[in-house]
Short mmCIF file of C-alpha atoms in Angstrom, two decimals:
data_model
loop_
_atom_site.label_atom_id
_atom_site.label_comp_id
_atom_site.label_asym_id
_atom_site.label_seq_id
_atom_site.Cartn_x
_atom_site.Cartn_y
_atom_site.Cartn_z
CA UNK A 430 -7.27 -13.08 2.96
CA UNK A 431 -5.09 -10.69 5.28
CA UNK A 432 -4.58 -8.09 3.89
CA UNK A 433 -2.30 -5.29 4.22
CA UNK A 434 -2.91 -2.28 6.88
CA UNK A 435 0.12 0.41 6.61
CA UNK A 436 -0.74 4.70 7.98
CA UNK A 437 -2.37 6.86 5.82
CA UNK A 438 -4.28 3.67 4.24
CA UNK A 439 -7.51 4.72 4.12
CA UNK A 440 -6.64 7.87 3.45
CA UNK A 441 -4.47 7.14 0.27
CA UNK A 442 -7.23 4.06 -1.14
CA UNK A 443 -9.46 6.07 -3.38
CA UNK A 444 -6.73 9.01 -3.75
CA UNK A 445 -6.85 8.05 -7.52
CA UNK A 446 -10.60 9.02 -8.06
CA UNK A 447 -9.74 12.15 -6.35
CA UNK A 448 -7.13 13.57 -8.04
CA UNK A 449 -8.23 16.28 -11.41
CA UNK A 450 -7.32 15.31 -15.02
CA UNK A 451 -5.35 17.17 -17.15
CA UNK A 452 -4.37 17.95 -19.91
CA UNK A 453 -1.47 16.97 -21.94
CA UNK A 454 -0.06 19.46 -23.28
CA UNK A 455 2.88 19.25 -26.60
CA UNK A 456 6.26 21.00 -27.14
CA UNK A 457 6.47 20.05 -30.45
CA UNK A 458 10.35 22.05 -30.01
CA UNK A 459 11.39 18.59 -27.75
CA UNK A 460 9.61 15.64 -30.75
CA UNK A 461 11.82 13.93 -32.04
CA UNK A 462 10.55 12.66 -36.39
CA UNK A 463 7.30 13.06 -35.22
CA UNK A 464 6.14 11.92 -38.53
CA UNK A 465 7.63 8.17 -37.60
CA UNK A 466 6.14 8.16 -33.64
CA UNK A 467 3.97 5.92 -34.22
CA UNK A 468 2.14 6.46 -30.81
CA UNK A 469 5.12 7.05 -29.10
CA UNK A 470 5.54 9.22 -26.15
CA UNK A 471 7.56 10.70 -23.56
CA UNK A 472 5.46 12.51 -20.81
CA UNK A 473 7.17 15.04 -18.28
CA UNK A 474 5.64 15.50 -15.22
CA UNK A 475 4.43 13.74 -11.50
CA UNK A 476 3.56 9.74 -13.16
CA UNK A 477 0.56 10.07 -10.84
CA UNK A 478 -1.39 12.83 -12.09
CA UNK A 479 0.24 11.66 -16.38
CA UNK A 480 -1.19 8.18 -15.20
CA UNK A 481 -4.92 9.54 -14.98
CA UNK A 482 -4.55 11.63 -17.48
CA UNK A 483 -3.58 9.65 -19.55
CA UNK A 484 -6.95 6.47 -18.52
CA UNK A 485 -8.97 8.46 -21.93
CA UNK A 486 -7.09 7.51 -24.44
CA UNK A 487 -5.51 3.73 -23.48
CA UNK A 488 -7.44 2.89 -20.50
CA UNK A 489 -7.86 -0.98 -20.79
CA UNK A 490 -5.42 -0.36 -23.58
CA UNK A 491 -2.24 -0.99 -22.35
CA UNK A 492 -0.72 -5.19 -22.30
CA UNK A 493 2.66 -4.31 -21.25
CA UNK A 494 3.25 -3.00 -17.89
CA UNK A 495 6.57 -2.32 -16.18
CA UNK A 496 7.66 -0.23 -13.75
CA UNK A 497 11.18 0.40 -11.78
CA UNK A 498 9.80 2.54 -8.83
CA UNK A 499 12.13 3.59 -5.85
CA UNK A 500 13.02 0.15 -3.35
CA UNK A 501 13.43 2.63 -0.07
CA UNK A 502 16.75 2.13 0.38
CA UNK A 503 16.77 4.61 2.99
CA UNK A 504 19.46 5.82 0.48
CA UNK A 505 17.90 6.68 -2.63
CA UNK A 506 17.49 10.85 -2.12
CA UNK A 507 13.87 9.61 -2.08
CA UNK A 508 10.79 12.08 -0.28
CA UNK A 509 7.16 11.64 -0.23
CA UNK A 510 5.39 14.75 -2.57
CA UNK A 511 1.99 13.66 -3.09
CA UNK A 512 -0.12 15.99 -2.45
CA UNK A 513 -3.17 14.49 -0.49
CA UNK A 514 -5.34 16.50 2.14
CA UNK A 515 -4.23 14.85 5.31
CA UNK A 516 -2.82 16.93 8.36
CA UNK A 517 -0.13 13.92 8.53
CA UNK A 518 0.75 13.54 4.60
CA UNK A 519 1.27 17.04 4.38
CA UNK A 520 3.79 16.41 7.52
CA UNK A 521 6.21 13.65 5.07
CA UNK A 522 6.36 16.12 2.28
CA UNK A 523 9.79 17.60 1.16
CA UNK A 524 10.83 15.30 3.27
CA UNK A 525 14.00 13.43 2.89
CA UNK A 526 12.70 9.12 4.13
CA UNK A 527 16.33 7.56 5.01
CA UNK A 528 16.77 4.18 6.76
CA UNK A 529 15.64 5.48 10.62
CA UNK A 530 12.59 6.26 9.12
CA UNK A 531 10.37 4.60 10.87
CA UNK A 532 7.67 5.51 9.07
CA UNK A 533 9.32 4.53 5.57
CA UNK A 534 7.68 1.39 4.25
CA UNK A 535 4.41 3.64 5.57
CA UNK A 536 5.51 5.98 2.76
CA UNK A 537 6.30 4.45 0.18
CA UNK A 538 3.52 2.53 0.82
CA UNK A 539 1.23 5.43 0.63
CA UNK A 540 2.98 6.66 -2.73
CA UNK A 541 2.42 3.27 -4.06
CA UNK A 542 -0.71 2.97 -4.33
CA UNK A 543 -2.55 5.65 -6.10
CA UNK A 544 -0.27 5.03 -8.97
CA UNK A 545 -1.00 1.15 -8.81
CA UNK A 546 -4.63 1.10 -8.76
CA UNK A 547 -4.14 3.39 -12.00
CA UNK A 548 -2.05 1.33 -13.40
CA UNK A 549 -3.94 -1.03 -13.28
CA UNK A 550 -7.26 0.79 -14.97
CA UNK A 551 -4.83 0.88 -17.94
CA UNK A 552 -3.84 -2.77 -18.19
CA UNK A 553 -5.94 -4.72 -21.17
CA UNK A 554 -8.03 -6.97 -19.19
CA UNK A 555 -5.25 -10.01 -21.41
CA UNK A 556 -2.37 -7.64 -20.49
CA UNK A 557 0.82 -7.80 -17.26
CA UNK A 558 2.63 -5.58 -15.00
CA UNK A 559 6.11 -6.28 -14.09
CA UNK A 560 7.84 -4.43 -11.64
CA UNK A 561 11.60 -4.63 -10.72
CA UNK A 562 11.95 -4.64 -6.23
CA UNK A 563 14.23 -5.69 -4.15
CA UNK A 564 14.62 -6.99 -0.75
CA UNK A 565 13.54 -3.83 0.98
CA UNK A 566 10.00 -3.62 0.22
CA UNK A 567 9.76 -7.14 -2.48
CA UNK A 568 7.65 -8.39 0.68
CA UNK A 569 5.22 -5.59 1.34
CA UNK A 570 4.22 -5.23 -2.87
CA UNK A 571 3.28 -8.86 -3.28
CA UNK A 572 0.98 -8.28 0.22
CA UNK A 573 -0.52 -4.85 -1.80
CA UNK A 574 -0.98 -6.63 -5.23
CA UNK A 575 -2.57 -9.65 -4.18
CA UNK A 576 -5.55 -7.10 -2.32
CA UNK A 577 -4.76 -4.74 -5.54
CA UNK A 578 -4.30 -7.19 -8.00
CA UNK A 579 -6.53 -10.71 -7.03
CA UNK A 580 -3.63 -12.62 -4.58
CA UNK A 581 -5.38 -14.99 -7.67
CA UNK A 582 -3.57 -12.92 -10.61
CA UNK A 583 -0.12 -13.35 -9.00
CA UNK A 584 2.00 -14.94 -12.05
CA UNK A 585 5.84 -15.09 -10.87
CA UNK A 586 8.37 -13.48 -8.57
CA UNK A 587 11.32 -13.89 -11.00
CA UNK A 588 14.61 -13.97 -10.03
CA UNK A 589 17.36 -11.31 -11.76
CA UNK A 590 21.06 -11.28 -11.87
CA UNK A 591 22.02 -8.06 -11.46
CA UNK A 592 25.61 -9.05 -10.39
CA UNK A 593 27.68 -10.68 -11.96
CA UNK A 594 29.95 -12.21 -9.02
CA UNK A 595 30.29 -10.63 -5.16
CA UNK A 596 30.84 -7.22 -3.49
CA UNK A 597 34.33 -8.43 -1.52
CA UNK A 598 33.13 -4.96 0.61
CA UNK A 599 29.92 -7.35 1.88
CA UNK A 600 28.76 -6.70 5.72
CA UNK A 601 26.51 -10.27 5.76
CA UNK A 602 26.20 -11.63 1.96
CA UNK A 603 26.92 -10.11 -0.78
CA UNK A 604 23.24 -10.24 -2.81
CA UNK A 605 23.62 -10.65 -6.15
CA UNK A 606 20.05 -10.78 -6.80
CA UNK A 607 17.27 -8.14 -7.13
CA UNK A 608 12.87 -9.42 -8.12
CA UNK A 609 11.27 -8.80 -10.15
CA UNK A 610 7.07 -9.30 -9.30
CA UNK A 611 4.66 -10.35 -12.34
CA UNK A 612 1.40 -9.93 -11.82
CA UNK A 613 -2.80 -10.39 -14.71
CA UNK A 614 -5.47 -7.72 -14.71
CA UNK A 615 -7.25 -11.41 -15.89
CA UNK A 616 -4.78 -15.11 -15.19
CA UNK A 617 -7.34 -16.21 -16.91
CA UNK A 618 -6.91 -14.57 -20.05
CA UNK A 619 -3.51 -14.20 -20.30
CA UNK A 620 -0.59 -16.11 -21.42
CA UNK A 621 3.01 -16.64 -21.32
CA UNK A 622 4.64 -16.33 -24.83
CA UNK A 623 7.61 -18.95 -25.25
CA UNK A 624 11.16 -17.62 -25.13
CA UNK A 625 13.12 -17.52 -28.67
CA UNK A 626 15.50 -19.65 -28.18
CA UNK A 627 19.84 -18.71 -27.93
CA UNK A 628 21.82 -19.28 -30.18
CA UNK A 629 24.18 -22.14 -27.19
CA UNK A 630 20.13 -23.36 -26.85
CA UNK A 631 20.36 -23.51 -31.16
CA UNK A 632 23.67 -25.55 -31.19
CA UNK A 633 22.27 -28.53 -28.96
CA UNK A 634 20.69 -29.45 -31.93
CA UNK A 635 22.76 -30.94 -34.17
CA UNK A 636 22.83 -34.28 -36.95
CA UNK A 637 24.93 -35.94 -37.01
CA UNK A 638 23.22 -39.35 -38.86
CA UNK A 639 22.24 -35.60 -41.79
CA UNK A 640 18.40 -37.18 -40.85
CA UNK A 641 16.38 -35.50 -44.16
CA UNK A 642 13.97 -33.93 -40.94
CA UNK A 643 16.56 -31.34 -40.57
CA UNK A 644 18.96 -31.15 -37.06
CA UNK A 645 17.83 -32.22 -34.25
CA UNK A 646 18.15 -32.89 -29.98
CA UNK A 647 18.77 -36.17 -27.82
CA UNK A 648 16.64 -36.92 -25.34
CA UNK A 649 16.67 -39.18 -22.58
CA UNK A 650 14.50 -41.74 -23.02
CA UNK A 651 14.13 -43.19 -19.26
CA UNK A 652 11.88 -41.46 -16.14
CA UNK A 653 12.67 -40.25 -13.24
CA UNK A 654 9.51 -42.93 -11.90
CA UNK A 655 8.67 -45.94 -12.19
CA UNK A 656 6.11 -47.46 -14.06
CA UNK A 657 4.89 -50.86 -15.25
CA UNK A 658 3.71 -50.76 -18.76
CA UNK A 659 7.44 -49.36 -19.32
CA UNK A 660 9.73 -51.67 -18.18
CA UNK A 661 10.88 -53.52 -20.52
CA UNK A 662 14.87 -54.54 -22.83
CA UNK A 663 16.10 -52.95 -25.90
CA UNK A 664 18.53 -54.62 -27.93
CA UNK A 665 20.13 -52.19 -29.30
CA UNK A 666 22.72 -52.26 -32.91
CA UNK A 667 24.54 -53.69 -31.86
CA UNK A 668 23.24 -56.90 -29.70
CA UNK A 669 23.89 -55.65 -25.57
CA UNK A 670 20.35 -55.86 -24.04
CA UNK A 671 19.85 -52.19 -22.28
CA UNK A 672 17.61 -52.04 -18.88
CA UNK A 673 16.10 -48.64 -17.45
CA UNK A 674 18.06 -47.26 -14.76
CA UNK A 675 17.79 -49.42 -11.41
CA UNK A 676 14.42 -48.11 -9.96
CA UNK A 677 13.25 -46.54 -13.23
CA UNK A 678 11.70 -46.59 -16.30
CA UNK A 679 11.59 -45.78 -19.59
CA UNK A 680 9.04 -42.90 -20.73
CA UNK A 681 7.24 -45.10 -23.45
CA UNK A 682 5.23 -47.92 -23.36
CA UNK A 683 6.97 -50.96 -25.74
CA UNK A 684 4.57 -50.05 -28.28
CA UNK A 685 5.23 -46.72 -28.83
CA UNK A 686 9.13 -47.68 -28.81
CA UNK A 687 8.80 -49.17 -31.22
CA UNK A 688 6.82 -46.81 -33.69
CA UNK A 689 9.25 -44.14 -33.16
CA UNK A 690 12.02 -47.28 -33.55
CA UNK A 691 9.83 -47.94 -36.74
CA UNK A 692 10.32 -43.92 -37.54
CA UNK A 693 13.62 -43.72 -37.08
CA UNK A 694 13.39 -41.89 -34.18
CA UNK A 695 15.56 -43.29 -31.89
CA UNK A 696 19.31 -42.75 -31.70
CA UNK A 697 22.03 -45.86 -30.61
CA UNK A 698 24.65 -43.01 -30.90
CA UNK A 699 26.66 -43.41 -34.65
CA UNK A 700 28.78 -46.92 -33.66
CA UNK A 701 24.85 -48.13 -32.85
CA UNK A 702 26.26 -49.23 -28.75
CA UNK A 703 25.52 -46.00 -26.87
CA UNK A 704 21.98 -46.32 -25.00
CA UNK A 705 19.05 -45.05 -26.71
CA UNK A 706 17.79 -41.76 -26.31
CA UNK A 707 15.20 -40.20 -28.65
CA UNK A 708 15.12 -37.39 -31.56
CA UNK A 709 13.17 -34.13 -31.31
CA UNK A 710 13.30 -32.25 -34.75
CA UNK A 711 13.97 -28.67 -33.73
CA UNK A 712 10.89 -27.66 -36.83
CA UNK A 713 8.51 -30.19 -34.73
CA UNK A 714 9.00 -28.67 -31.77
CA UNK A 715 7.60 -25.55 -29.97
CA UNK A 716 9.83 -22.38 -31.55
CA UNK A 717 10.86 -20.93 -28.44
CA UNK A 718 11.47 -22.03 -25.28
CA UNK A 719 8.94 -21.80 -22.01
CA UNK A 720 9.64 -18.92 -19.45
CA UNK A 721 11.44 -19.43 -15.92
CA UNK A 722 12.04 -17.75 -12.31
CA UNK A 723 15.66 -17.44 -13.00
CA UNK A 724 17.08 -15.04 -15.14
CA UNK A 725 20.67 -14.96 -15.13
CA UNK A 726 23.53 -12.00 -16.72
CA UNK A 727 23.36 -14.62 -20.13
CA UNK A 728 19.79 -14.01 -20.41
CA UNK A 729 18.66 -10.70 -19.06
CA UNK A 730 21.65 -8.95 -19.06
CA UNK A 731 23.07 -6.83 -15.37
CA UNK A 732 23.38 -4.43 -14.15
CA UNK A 733 27.18 -3.52 -15.60
CA UNK A 734 25.60 -3.85 -18.90
CA UNK A 735 23.23 -1.86 -18.92
CA UNK A 736 26.24 0.89 -17.44
CA UNK A 737 27.47 -0.28 -19.94
CA UNK A 738 24.84 0.50 -22.80
CA UNK A 739 24.16 4.11 -21.46
CA UNK A 740 28.52 4.86 -21.77
CA UNK A 741 27.92 3.85 -25.11
CA UNK A 742 25.29 6.42 -25.76
CA UNK A 743 26.60 9.16 -22.83
CA UNK A 744 29.71 9.12 -22.75
CA UNK A 745 29.19 10.28 -18.81
CA UNK A 746 28.47 8.37 -15.74
CA UNK A 747 24.59 10.10 -15.87
CA UNK A 748 22.93 7.34 -14.30
CA UNK A 749 22.99 5.78 -11.43
CA UNK A 750 20.57 2.62 -11.91
CA UNK A 751 19.80 1.64 -15.56
CA UNK A 752 17.92 -1.62 -16.23
CA UNK A 753 20.15 -3.62 -19.16
CA UNK A 754 17.97 -3.85 -22.76
CA UNK A 755 17.68 -7.25 -22.39
CA UNK A 756 16.16 -7.73 -19.29
CA UNK A 757 13.08 -5.02 -20.64
CA UNK A 758 12.80 -7.30 -23.73
CA UNK A 759 12.47 -10.51 -22.52
CA UNK A 760 9.97 -9.58 -20.65
CA UNK A 761 8.27 -7.49 -23.59
CA UNK A 762 8.78 -10.81 -25.73
CA UNK A 763 6.57 -12.24 -22.45
CA UNK A 764 3.67 -10.36 -21.96
CA UNK A 765 3.51 -9.45 -26.02
CA UNK A 766 2.46 -12.26 -28.05
CA UNK A 767 1.24 -8.64 -30.99
CA UNK A 768 3.76 -6.87 -32.36
CA UNK A 769 1.30 -4.25 -32.35
CA UNK A 770 1.20 -3.88 -28.49
CA UNK A 771 1.54 -0.83 -26.62
CA UNK A 772 4.01 -0.99 -23.66
CA UNK A 773 4.08 2.26 -20.75
CA UNK A 774 6.34 2.81 -18.04
CA UNK A 775 5.69 4.87 -15.40
CA UNK A 776 9.27 5.59 -13.56
CA UNK A 777 10.83 5.44 -17.19
CA UNK A 778 14.59 6.50 -15.61
CA UNK A 779 17.39 6.03 -18.06
CA UNK A 780 14.42 5.33 -21.01
CA UNK A 781 15.93 1.96 -21.47
CA UNK A 782 12.22 1.05 -22.75
CA UNK A 783 11.55 3.12 -25.38
CA UNK A 784 15.42 1.66 -26.50
CA UNK A 785 14.07 -1.78 -25.78
CA UNK A 786 10.25 -1.12 -27.61
CA UNK A 787 12.49 0.24 -30.28
CA UNK A 788 14.87 -2.75 -30.89
CA UNK A 789 13.33 -5.70 -31.04
CA UNK A 790 11.20 -3.27 -33.83
CA UNK A 791 13.89 -3.48 -35.85
CA UNK A 792 15.31 -6.65 -35.23
CA UNK A 793 11.10 -8.73 -36.00
CA UNK A 794 9.98 -6.00 -37.35
CA UNK A 795 7.10 -4.93 -35.18
CA UNK A 796 5.05 -2.30 -34.84
CA UNK A 797 4.04 -2.01 -31.05
CA UNK A 798 4.54 1.30 -29.34
CA UNK A 799 6.24 3.25 -25.69
CA UNK A 800 4.87 5.40 -23.54
CA UNK A 801 7.30 6.37 -20.24
CA UNK A 802 6.76 9.08 -17.91
CA UNK A 803 9.45 10.91 -15.84
CA UNK A 804 9.21 14.27 -13.13
CA UNK A 805 11.87 16.67 -13.85
CA UNK A 806 12.96 16.26 -9.85
CA UNK A 807 13.80 19.44 -9.74
CA UNK A 808 14.76 20.58 -6.08
CA UNK A 809 15.45 23.65 -4.18
CA UNK A 810 18.93 23.43 -5.61
CA UNK A 811 18.82 21.45 -8.62
CA UNK A 812 15.72 24.57 -9.83
CA UNK A 813 17.09 23.65 -14.13
CA UNK A 814 17.24 19.81 -13.46
CA UNK A 815 15.37 17.72 -15.96
CA UNK A 816 15.80 13.39 -15.99
CA UNK A 817 13.21 13.67 -18.33
CA UNK A 818 14.37 15.84 -21.19
CA UNK A 819 17.69 15.41 -20.56
CA UNK A 820 18.16 11.48 -19.62
CA UNK A 821 14.78 10.22 -20.04
CA UNK A 822 13.89 12.21 -23.86
CA UNK A 823 17.92 12.35 -25.46
CA UNK A 824 19.01 8.24 -24.11
CA UNK A 825 16.02 7.31 -27.17
CA UNK A 826 17.05 10.53 -29.20
CA UNK A 827 20.33 9.37 -29.28
CA UNK A 828 19.51 5.55 -29.99
CA UNK A 829 17.53 6.19 -32.30
CA UNK A 830 20.28 7.77 -33.92
CA UNK A 831 22.94 5.68 -33.21
CA UNK A 832 21.28 2.62 -34.24
CA UNK A 833 19.19 2.89 -36.53
CA UNK A 834 15.57 3.41 -35.73
CA UNK A 835 13.46 3.42 -37.70
CA UNK A 836 11.43 5.52 -35.46
CA UNK A 837 10.07 8.49 -33.77
CA UNK A 838 8.26 9.32 -30.22
CA UNK A 839 6.21 13.17 -28.96
CA UNK A 840 7.19 15.09 -26.06
CA UNK A 841 4.14 16.30 -24.47
CA UNK A 842 4.20 17.59 -20.49
CA UNK A 843 1.61 17.19 -17.85
CA UNK A 844 -0.81 19.99 -18.20
CA UNK A 845 -3.75 22.07 -16.83
CA UNK A 846 -6.46 20.52 -14.94
CA UNK A 847 -9.95 19.92 -15.73
CA UNK A 848 -12.13 21.05 -13.26
CA UNK A 849 -14.46 23.78 -11.69
CA UNK A 850 -11.42 25.77 -10.29
CA UNK A 851 -9.66 26.48 -13.35
CA UNK A 852 -11.56 26.37 -16.10
CA UNK A 853 -14.05 29.46 -13.60
CA UNK A 854 -10.05 30.94 -13.31
CA UNK A 855 -9.83 31.20 -17.82
CA UNK A 856 -7.80 28.55 -17.87
CA UNK A 857 -8.80 26.34 -20.41
CA UNK A 858 -8.50 23.08 -22.71
CA UNK A 859 -8.64 23.05 -25.73
CA UNK A 860 -12.00 21.27 -27.05
CA UNK A 861 -10.53 18.17 -28.16
CA UNK A 862 -8.30 17.79 -25.05
CA UNK A 863 -12.37 19.01 -23.18
CA UNK A 864 -14.22 16.10 -25.92
CA UNK A 865 -12.37 13.15 -24.74
CA UNK A 866 -11.83 13.15 -21.78
CA UNK A 867 -15.57 13.67 -21.19
CA UNK A 868 -16.76 11.30 -23.59
CA UNK A 869 -14.53 8.51 -20.98
CA UNK A 870 -16.09 10.21 -17.52
CA UNK A 871 -18.94 9.90 -19.94
CA UNK A 872 -18.81 6.46 -21.23
CA UNK A 873 -15.68 4.96 -18.97
CA UNK A 874 -13.83 4.46 -22.45
CA UNK A 875 -12.28 6.05 -24.62
CA UNK A 876 -12.74 7.28 -27.51
CA UNK A 877 -9.94 7.16 -30.01
CA UNK A 878 -9.82 3.49 -32.58
CA UNK A 879 -9.01 0.52 -30.17
CA UNK A 880 -7.03 -0.17 -32.65
CA UNK A 881 -4.59 2.34 -33.02
CA UNK A 882 -5.12 4.62 -29.70
CA UNK A 883 -2.61 8.30 -30.72
CA UNK A 884 -2.58 12.02 -30.01
CA UNK A 885 -2.53 13.05 -33.31
CA UNK A 886 -4.56 9.63 -34.83
CA UNK A 887 -8.07 11.36 -36.19
CA UNK A 888 -11.07 11.32 -35.19
CA UNK A 889 -13.53 11.18 -38.32
CA UNK A 890 -16.19 11.73 -35.60
CA UNK A 891 -15.48 15.20 -33.45
CA UNK A 892 -15.99 18.21 -34.40
CA UNK A 893 -16.29 21.35 -32.74
CA UNK A 894 -17.80 23.21 -35.18
CA UNK A 895 -21.48 21.60 -34.03
CA UNK A 896 -20.22 20.47 -30.68
CA UNK A 897 -20.44 16.53 -30.93
CA UNK A 898 -18.49 14.56 -29.03
CA UNK A 899 -19.27 11.12 -30.55
CA UNK A 900 -20.93 7.53 -30.31
CA UNK A 901 -21.61 5.13 -27.24
CA UNK A 902 -24.55 2.25 -27.70
CA UNK A 903 -27.97 3.61 -27.93
CA UNK A 904 -26.00 7.30 -26.28
CA UNK A 905 -24.89 9.93 -28.47
CA UNK A 906 -22.72 12.71 -26.70
CA UNK A 907 -22.06 16.84 -27.33
CA UNK A 908 -19.90 19.58 -25.81
CA UNK A 909 -21.30 22.88 -26.09
CA UNK A 910 -17.77 24.35 -25.51
CA UNK A 911 -15.53 27.34 -26.60
CA UNK A 912 -11.37 27.23 -25.66
CA UNK A 913 -12.10 31.64 -24.19
CA UNK A 914 -14.13 32.03 -21.57
CA UNK A 915 -16.22 35.80 -22.25
CA UNK A 916 -17.22 33.42 -25.04
CA UNK A 917 -18.26 29.38 -22.97
CA UNK A 918 -19.63 32.16 -20.44
CA UNK A 919 -22.49 32.90 -23.03
CA UNK A 920 -22.64 28.54 -24.91
CA UNK A 921 -26.20 27.23 -23.51
CA UNK A 922 -28.02 24.60 -24.21
CA UNK A 923 -30.95 26.14 -26.62
CA UNK A 924 -34.17 25.02 -27.85
CA UNK A 925 -32.37 25.50 -31.93
CA UNK A 926 -29.55 23.10 -31.01
CA UNK A 927 -31.48 20.39 -29.36
CA UNK A 928 -34.13 19.99 -31.89
CA UNK A 929 -30.51 19.65 -34.32
CA UNK A 930 -29.64 17.12 -32.83
CA UNK A 931 -32.77 14.87 -32.50
CA UNK A 932 -33.81 15.50 -36.03
CA UNK A 933 -29.72 13.87 -36.82
CA UNK A 934 -29.95 11.36 -33.64
CA UNK A 935 -33.61 10.29 -33.81
CA UNK A 936 -34.32 7.66 -30.96
CA UNK A 937 -30.59 8.32 -29.03
CA UNK A 938 -30.74 9.41 -26.39
CA UNK A 939 -28.88 13.00 -26.17
CA UNK A 940 -26.56 13.80 -23.25
CA UNK A 941 -25.41 17.36 -23.57
CA UNK A 942 -22.68 18.66 -20.95
CA UNK A 943 -22.54 23.12 -21.29
CA UNK A 944 -22.36 25.43 -19.70
CA UNK A 945 -25.82 26.54 -18.99
CA UNK A 946 -29.66 25.35 -20.42
CA UNK A 947 -32.40 27.07 -21.10
CA UNK A 948 -34.87 23.76 -21.91
CA UNK A 949 -37.10 22.59 -20.06
CA UNK A 950 -37.41 19.33 -17.40
CA UNK A 951 -40.25 18.06 -19.33
CA UNK A 952 -39.07 18.81 -23.17
CA UNK A 953 -35.74 17.62 -21.94
CA UNK A 954 -37.54 14.46 -20.37
CA UNK A 955 -39.50 14.22 -23.68
CA UNK A 956 -36.86 13.86 -26.01
CA UNK A 957 -34.82 12.23 -23.73
CA UNK A 958 -32.07 14.91 -23.43
CA UNK A 959 -30.02 14.77 -20.00
CA UNK A 960 -28.18 17.77 -19.99
CA UNK A 961 -24.53 18.19 -17.36
CA UNK A 962 -23.83 21.01 -16.50
CA UNK A 963 -20.12 22.58 -16.98
CA UNK A 964 -18.13 22.70 -14.64
CA UNK A 965 -19.82 22.32 -11.73
CA UNK A 966 -22.11 18.81 -12.88
CA UNK A 967 -18.17 18.28 -14.70
CA UNK A 968 -17.89 15.10 -13.07
CA UNK A 969 -21.21 13.67 -13.14
CA UNK A 970 -21.81 10.04 -14.17
CA UNK A 971 -25.06 10.45 -17.45
#
């Protein structure tokens, strides 16, 4: 398969691996009805850091990811800001990416690739990712996604009607659509849900002959191709003989036709003189319709509807490019068979994703959860600007109040990195925060209950007093740690602790993270103890 080449690819391809894990710190005063949050999170900060910070809790658990990244039009004021250790990329920092920038596609890919790699890790094996984009980067994004997710996991390039009418000031051809590119993590494990029929589609089902089986719609009996076995005459109640249209045949054999006729499933019109039609009962057809790649404004909303929805909550024009609720609801309906699924949006913007999740939950009594990530987008000119707090969060808060959603959310900020430099400076995470990362680093899996991962979920196994973190297979994991630098410098894995662990977990492999170890190597080998020194050996895989 051809691969995509761009400036900086060799530098950023594995950049996501070098990013230290960060804590996610609660901002309690910005929670809203946290007792009803039930897993809904709004995270303020750089989405690259936030996505990495989510891995210990949510790796492989997110069913549906939707992102609406910068379209790289050259008119967005977009700036490359990833702190990568490269002279070329450092030279890009803080500079607006304009339309005449010859490296604008390279910069965009250098921003997107690390984030897409982390999003893939967060995605469930049977999950799907949807990306809104337009013609500026659609072709390049497809190539990048083929390389990152696998060409075999491409599902669809959905065309979404963003405008109802043409723009009269268009220089060439008026653009009235955008794309929603869809990939799965593993296409063999993913299956689309049927989309609920709208009111217009349901009106097609009627019951003019008062059939006791209920409403039905008429389906043409003629096929588009010809089959000799299905070419026969039909005598209708009026006595007239009817044949298939020229060069065509019926879609069923004569034997099957006679069976349907006997069962009252052939309709000839009220007077019995119409062409034969097969009756398809609503009670017997699929519960929804198969999704298509063309999503018009009636099906998925448009930009005008999105602006109106936002104006219903914010009287002032506070966000230029919101997406309509209907678009997000269609995406969630299509991809989430479970009403308890996790949905993630790491370019949250105006907060449509969480609003849509809450709206769906109200409609069908679901319990879906949403995680949204948004930067403040503060600048030197606007140091107090905070889109996450003032728009993303505020939109959801007002929506809950206005529409009566029985829900809430918790608000977090990307905190300190968990690395040697930070730990040695005395800026320490809590035991719970550190334990989450240690368990993930040690096992590659989440410490949380898979059915209900959330930050405030009770951890029945975690025990700060005894340093116990959790179990994984035949291994037990301990973290000898206190959130006090003076105490921490005097802590160690000693013989007393080792013997206590051995008694509590006989015949288990014991993995202990600690600042120091006062055990002999032969003893640890005999007792199957693996010591990991913190902070310097923190990220060594056991």
